[in-house]
PDB file of C-alpha atoms in Angstrom:
ATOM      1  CA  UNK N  24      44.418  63.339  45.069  1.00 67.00           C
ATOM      2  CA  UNK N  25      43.054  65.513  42.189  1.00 65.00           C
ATOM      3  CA  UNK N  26      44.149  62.544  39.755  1.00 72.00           C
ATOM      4  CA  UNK N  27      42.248  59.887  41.608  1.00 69.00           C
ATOM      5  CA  UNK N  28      39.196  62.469  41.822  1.00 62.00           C
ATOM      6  CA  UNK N  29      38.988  63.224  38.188  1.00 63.00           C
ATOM      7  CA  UNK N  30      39.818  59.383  37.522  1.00 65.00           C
ATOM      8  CA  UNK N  31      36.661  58.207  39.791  1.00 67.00           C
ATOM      9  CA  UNK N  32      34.613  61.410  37.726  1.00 70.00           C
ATOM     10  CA  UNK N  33      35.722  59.445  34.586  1.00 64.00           C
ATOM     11  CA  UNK N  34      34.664  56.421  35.359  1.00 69.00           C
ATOM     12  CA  UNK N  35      31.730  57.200  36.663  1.00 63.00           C
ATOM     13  CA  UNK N  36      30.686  59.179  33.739  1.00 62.00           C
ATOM     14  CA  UNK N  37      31.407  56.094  31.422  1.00 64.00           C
ATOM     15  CA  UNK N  38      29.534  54.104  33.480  1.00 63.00           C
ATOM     16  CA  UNK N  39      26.510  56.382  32.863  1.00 61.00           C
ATOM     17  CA  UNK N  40      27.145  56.754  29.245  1.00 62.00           C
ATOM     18  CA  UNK N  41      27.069  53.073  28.898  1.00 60.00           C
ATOM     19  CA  UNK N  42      24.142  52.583  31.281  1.00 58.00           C
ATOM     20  CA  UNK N  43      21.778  55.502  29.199  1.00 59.00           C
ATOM     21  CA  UNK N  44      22.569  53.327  25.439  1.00 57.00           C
ATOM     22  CA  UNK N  45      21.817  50.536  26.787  1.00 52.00           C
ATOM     23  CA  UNK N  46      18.113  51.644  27.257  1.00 55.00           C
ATOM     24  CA  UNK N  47      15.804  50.546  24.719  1.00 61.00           C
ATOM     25  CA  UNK N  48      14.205  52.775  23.062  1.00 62.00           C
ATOM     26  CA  UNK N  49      10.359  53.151  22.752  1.00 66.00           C
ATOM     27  CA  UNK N  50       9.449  52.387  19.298  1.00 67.00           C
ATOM     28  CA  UNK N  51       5.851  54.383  17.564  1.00 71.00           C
ATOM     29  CA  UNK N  52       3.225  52.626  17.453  1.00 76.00           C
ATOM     30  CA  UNK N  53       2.711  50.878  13.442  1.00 80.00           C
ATOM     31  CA  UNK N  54       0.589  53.254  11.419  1.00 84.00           C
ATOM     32  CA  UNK N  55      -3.128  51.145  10.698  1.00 86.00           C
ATOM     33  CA  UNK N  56      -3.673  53.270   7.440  1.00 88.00           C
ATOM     34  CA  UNK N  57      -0.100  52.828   6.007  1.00 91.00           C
ATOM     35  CA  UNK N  58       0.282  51.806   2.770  1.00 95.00           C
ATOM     36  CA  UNK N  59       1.273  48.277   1.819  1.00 95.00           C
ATOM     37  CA  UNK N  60       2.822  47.002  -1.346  1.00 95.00           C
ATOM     38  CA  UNK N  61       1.692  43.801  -2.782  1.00 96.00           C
ATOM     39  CA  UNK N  62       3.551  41.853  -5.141  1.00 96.00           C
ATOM     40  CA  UNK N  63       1.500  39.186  -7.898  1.00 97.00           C
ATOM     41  CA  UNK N  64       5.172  37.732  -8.520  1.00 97.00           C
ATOM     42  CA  UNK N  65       8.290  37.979  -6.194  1.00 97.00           C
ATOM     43  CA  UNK N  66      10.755  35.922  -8.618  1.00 97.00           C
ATOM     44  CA  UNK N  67      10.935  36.054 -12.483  1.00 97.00           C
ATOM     45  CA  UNK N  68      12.937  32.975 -14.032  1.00 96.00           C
ATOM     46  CA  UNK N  69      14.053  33.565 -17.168  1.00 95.00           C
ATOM     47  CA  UNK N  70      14.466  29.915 -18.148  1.00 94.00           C
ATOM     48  CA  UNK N  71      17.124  29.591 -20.933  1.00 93.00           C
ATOM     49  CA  UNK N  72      17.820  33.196 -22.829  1.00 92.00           C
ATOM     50  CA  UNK N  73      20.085  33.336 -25.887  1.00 92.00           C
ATOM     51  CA  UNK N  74      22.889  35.625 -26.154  1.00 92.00           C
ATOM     52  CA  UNK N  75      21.748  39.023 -26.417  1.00 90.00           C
ATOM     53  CA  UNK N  76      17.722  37.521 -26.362  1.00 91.00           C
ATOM     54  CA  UNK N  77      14.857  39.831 -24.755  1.00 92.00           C
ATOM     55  CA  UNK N  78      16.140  40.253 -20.823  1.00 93.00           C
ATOM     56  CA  UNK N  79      13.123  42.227 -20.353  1.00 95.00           C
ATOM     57  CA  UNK N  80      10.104  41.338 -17.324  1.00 96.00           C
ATOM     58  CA  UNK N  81       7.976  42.983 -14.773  1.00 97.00           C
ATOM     59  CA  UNK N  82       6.655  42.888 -11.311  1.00 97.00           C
ATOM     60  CA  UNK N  83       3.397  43.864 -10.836  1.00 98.00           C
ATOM     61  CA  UNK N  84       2.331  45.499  -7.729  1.00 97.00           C
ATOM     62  CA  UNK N  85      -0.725  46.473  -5.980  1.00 97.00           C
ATOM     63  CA  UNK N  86      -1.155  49.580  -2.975  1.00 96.00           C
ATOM     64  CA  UNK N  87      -3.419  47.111  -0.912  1.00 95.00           C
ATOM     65  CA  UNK N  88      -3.442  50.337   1.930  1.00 94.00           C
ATOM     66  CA  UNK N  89      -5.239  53.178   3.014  1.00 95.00           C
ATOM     67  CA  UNK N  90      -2.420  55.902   2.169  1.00 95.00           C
ATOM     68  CA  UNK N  91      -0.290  56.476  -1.085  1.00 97.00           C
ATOM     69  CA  UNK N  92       2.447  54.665  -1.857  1.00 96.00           C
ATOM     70  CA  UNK N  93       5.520  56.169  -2.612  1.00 96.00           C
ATOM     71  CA  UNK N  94       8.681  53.921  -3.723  1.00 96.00           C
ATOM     72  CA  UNK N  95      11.561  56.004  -2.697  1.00 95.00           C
ATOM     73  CA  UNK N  96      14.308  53.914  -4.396  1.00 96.00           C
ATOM     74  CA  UNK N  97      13.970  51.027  -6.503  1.00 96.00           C
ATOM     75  CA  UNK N  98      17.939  49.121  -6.976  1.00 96.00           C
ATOM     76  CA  UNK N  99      19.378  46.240  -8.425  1.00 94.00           C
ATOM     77  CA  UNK N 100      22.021  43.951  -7.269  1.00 92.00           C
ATOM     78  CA  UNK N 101      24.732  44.839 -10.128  1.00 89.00           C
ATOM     79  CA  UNK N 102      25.021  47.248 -13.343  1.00 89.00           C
ATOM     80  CA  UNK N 103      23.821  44.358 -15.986  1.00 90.00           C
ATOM     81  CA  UNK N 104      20.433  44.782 -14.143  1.00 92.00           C
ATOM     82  CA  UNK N 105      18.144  47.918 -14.498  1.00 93.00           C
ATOM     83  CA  UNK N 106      14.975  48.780 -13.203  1.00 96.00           C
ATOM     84  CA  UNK N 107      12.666  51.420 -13.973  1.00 96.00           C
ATOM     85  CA  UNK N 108       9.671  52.376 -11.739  1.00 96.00           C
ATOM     86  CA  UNK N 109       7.260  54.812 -11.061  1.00 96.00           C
ATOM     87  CA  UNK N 110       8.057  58.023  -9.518  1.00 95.00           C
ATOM     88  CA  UNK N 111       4.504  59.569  -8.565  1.00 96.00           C
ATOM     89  CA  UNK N 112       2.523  58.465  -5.341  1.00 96.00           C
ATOM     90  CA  UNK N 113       0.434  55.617  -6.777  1.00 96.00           C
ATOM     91  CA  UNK N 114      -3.201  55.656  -4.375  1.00 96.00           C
ATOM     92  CA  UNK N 115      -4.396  53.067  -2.633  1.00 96.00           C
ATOM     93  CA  UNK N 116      -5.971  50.181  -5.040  1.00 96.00           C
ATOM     94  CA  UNK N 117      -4.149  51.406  -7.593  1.00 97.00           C
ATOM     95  CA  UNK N 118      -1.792  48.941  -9.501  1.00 97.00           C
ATOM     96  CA  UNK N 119       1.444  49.601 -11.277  1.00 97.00           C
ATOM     97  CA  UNK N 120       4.894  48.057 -12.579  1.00 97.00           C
ATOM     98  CA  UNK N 121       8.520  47.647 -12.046  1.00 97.00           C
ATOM     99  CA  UNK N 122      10.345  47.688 -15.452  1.00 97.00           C
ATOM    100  CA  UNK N 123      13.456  45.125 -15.237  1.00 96.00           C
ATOM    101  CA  UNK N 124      15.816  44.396 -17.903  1.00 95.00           C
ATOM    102  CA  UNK N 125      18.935  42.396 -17.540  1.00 95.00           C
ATOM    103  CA  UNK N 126      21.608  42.544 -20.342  1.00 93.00           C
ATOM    104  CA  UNK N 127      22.195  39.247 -21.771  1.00 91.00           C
ATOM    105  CA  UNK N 128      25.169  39.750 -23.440  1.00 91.00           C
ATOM    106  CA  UNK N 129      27.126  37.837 -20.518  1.00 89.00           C
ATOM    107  CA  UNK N 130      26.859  33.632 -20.693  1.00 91.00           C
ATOM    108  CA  UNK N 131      26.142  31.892 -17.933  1.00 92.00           C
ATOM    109  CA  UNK N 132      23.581  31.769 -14.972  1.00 94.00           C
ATOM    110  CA  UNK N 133      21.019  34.897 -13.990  1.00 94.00           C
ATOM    111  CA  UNK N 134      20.879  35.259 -10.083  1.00 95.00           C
ATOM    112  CA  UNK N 135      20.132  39.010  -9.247  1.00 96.00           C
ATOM    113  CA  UNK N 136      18.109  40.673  -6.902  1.00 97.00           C
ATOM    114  CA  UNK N 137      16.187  44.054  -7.093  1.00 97.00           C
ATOM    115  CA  UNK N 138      15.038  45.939  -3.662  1.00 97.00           C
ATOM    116  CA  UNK N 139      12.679  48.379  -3.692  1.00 97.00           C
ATOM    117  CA  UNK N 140      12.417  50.442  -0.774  1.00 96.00           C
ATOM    118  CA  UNK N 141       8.674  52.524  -0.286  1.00 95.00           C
ATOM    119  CA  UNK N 142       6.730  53.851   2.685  1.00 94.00           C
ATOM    120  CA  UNK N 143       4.621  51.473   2.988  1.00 94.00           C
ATOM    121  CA  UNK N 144       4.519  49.023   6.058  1.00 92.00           C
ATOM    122  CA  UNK N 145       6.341  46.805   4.250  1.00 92.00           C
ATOM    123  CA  UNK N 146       8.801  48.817   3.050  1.00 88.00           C
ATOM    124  CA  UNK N 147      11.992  46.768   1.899  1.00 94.00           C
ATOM    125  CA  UNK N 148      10.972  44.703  -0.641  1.00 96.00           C
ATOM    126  CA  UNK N 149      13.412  42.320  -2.334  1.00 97.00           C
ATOM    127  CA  UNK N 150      12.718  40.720  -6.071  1.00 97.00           C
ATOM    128  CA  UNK N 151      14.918  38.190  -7.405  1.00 97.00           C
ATOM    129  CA  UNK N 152      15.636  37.153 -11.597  1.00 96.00           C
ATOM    130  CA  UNK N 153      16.720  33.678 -12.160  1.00 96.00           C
ATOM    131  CA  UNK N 154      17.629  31.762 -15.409  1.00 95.00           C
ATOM    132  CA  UNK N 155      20.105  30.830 -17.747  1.00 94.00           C
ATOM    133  CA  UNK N 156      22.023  33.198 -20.646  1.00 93.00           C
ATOM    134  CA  UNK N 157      23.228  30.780 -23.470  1.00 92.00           C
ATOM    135  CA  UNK N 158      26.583  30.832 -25.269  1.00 89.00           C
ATOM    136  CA  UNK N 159      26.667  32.854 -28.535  1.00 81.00           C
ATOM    137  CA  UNK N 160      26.457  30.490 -31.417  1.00 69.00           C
ATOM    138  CA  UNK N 161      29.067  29.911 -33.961  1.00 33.00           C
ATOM    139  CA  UNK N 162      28.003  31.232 -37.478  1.00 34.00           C
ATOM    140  CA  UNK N 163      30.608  31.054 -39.043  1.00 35.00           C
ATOM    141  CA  UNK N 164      31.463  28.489 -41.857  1.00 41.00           C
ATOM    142  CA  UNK N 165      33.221  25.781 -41.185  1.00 49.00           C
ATOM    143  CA  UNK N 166      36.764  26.185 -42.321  1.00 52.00           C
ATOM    144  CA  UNK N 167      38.139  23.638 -45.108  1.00 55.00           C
ATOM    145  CA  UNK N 168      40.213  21.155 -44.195  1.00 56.00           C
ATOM    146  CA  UNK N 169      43.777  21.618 -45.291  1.00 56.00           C
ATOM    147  CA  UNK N 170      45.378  18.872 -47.479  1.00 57.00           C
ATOM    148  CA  UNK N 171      48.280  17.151 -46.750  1.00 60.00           C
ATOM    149  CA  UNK N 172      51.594  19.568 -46.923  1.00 58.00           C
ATOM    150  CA  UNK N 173      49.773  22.915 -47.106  1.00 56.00           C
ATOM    151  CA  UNK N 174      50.426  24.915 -44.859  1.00 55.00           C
TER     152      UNK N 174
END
């Protein structure tokens, strides 16, 4: 009897536990004076870069809010793309940049992204690079031909 009491108590209990998560939960209300981060560009294409050419660009942003913006984190998809950004609150009106350079010392097509992640209403923001790294060129001289029987 105590086993099929302490069962029923079991169940019961699960029941609840499943019934309470299963409420949704009240989210706040948006904040009207938030910041919000405005990007002139969203996507810089490259076009064709040479081996090792300039991988340097940047996105420039605008605080188009009523509060300071603060980016908390700016990241990039991989290691052969770094961004630099600013680390003090930047007021509202103000403008600013992202600093992105991608290492173009690896051939072949430029897909990355770059999230930056702010308190501001909008506050996951993702930026993309695009283009083309070209194979390193040959400069070295053409070797002689070899005549017949030398080896």
């Amino acid at each position: 009897m105590k086993k099929m009491l302490l069962l029923s108590i079991g169940i019961l209990f699960s029941f609840a536990m499943v019934a309470q998560e299963a409420q949704p939960q009240a989210q706040p209300a948006p904040n009207p004076n938030a910041p919000v981060i405005t990007f002139e560009k969203t996507l810089h294409d490259y076009g064709t870069v040479p081996f090792k050419g300039d991988g340097k660009c940047e996105f420039k942003f605008t605080n188009t809010g009523k509060e300071p913006l603060i980016l908390t984190n700016v990241r990039s998809s991989c290691g052969c793309t770094v961004p630099k950004w600013p680390r003090e609150p930047i007021l509202p009106g103000a403008s600013e940049v992202i600093q992105v350079e991608y290492k173009t010392d690896r051939v072949g097509t430029i897909n990355k992204s770059i999230t930056v992640q702010s308190n501001a209403s909008n506050n996951n923001v993702v930026l993309r690079i695009s283009g083309q790294v070209l194979a390193e060129t040959q400069s070295a001289a053409p070797e002689k031909p070899k005549s017949v029987g030398e080896k």
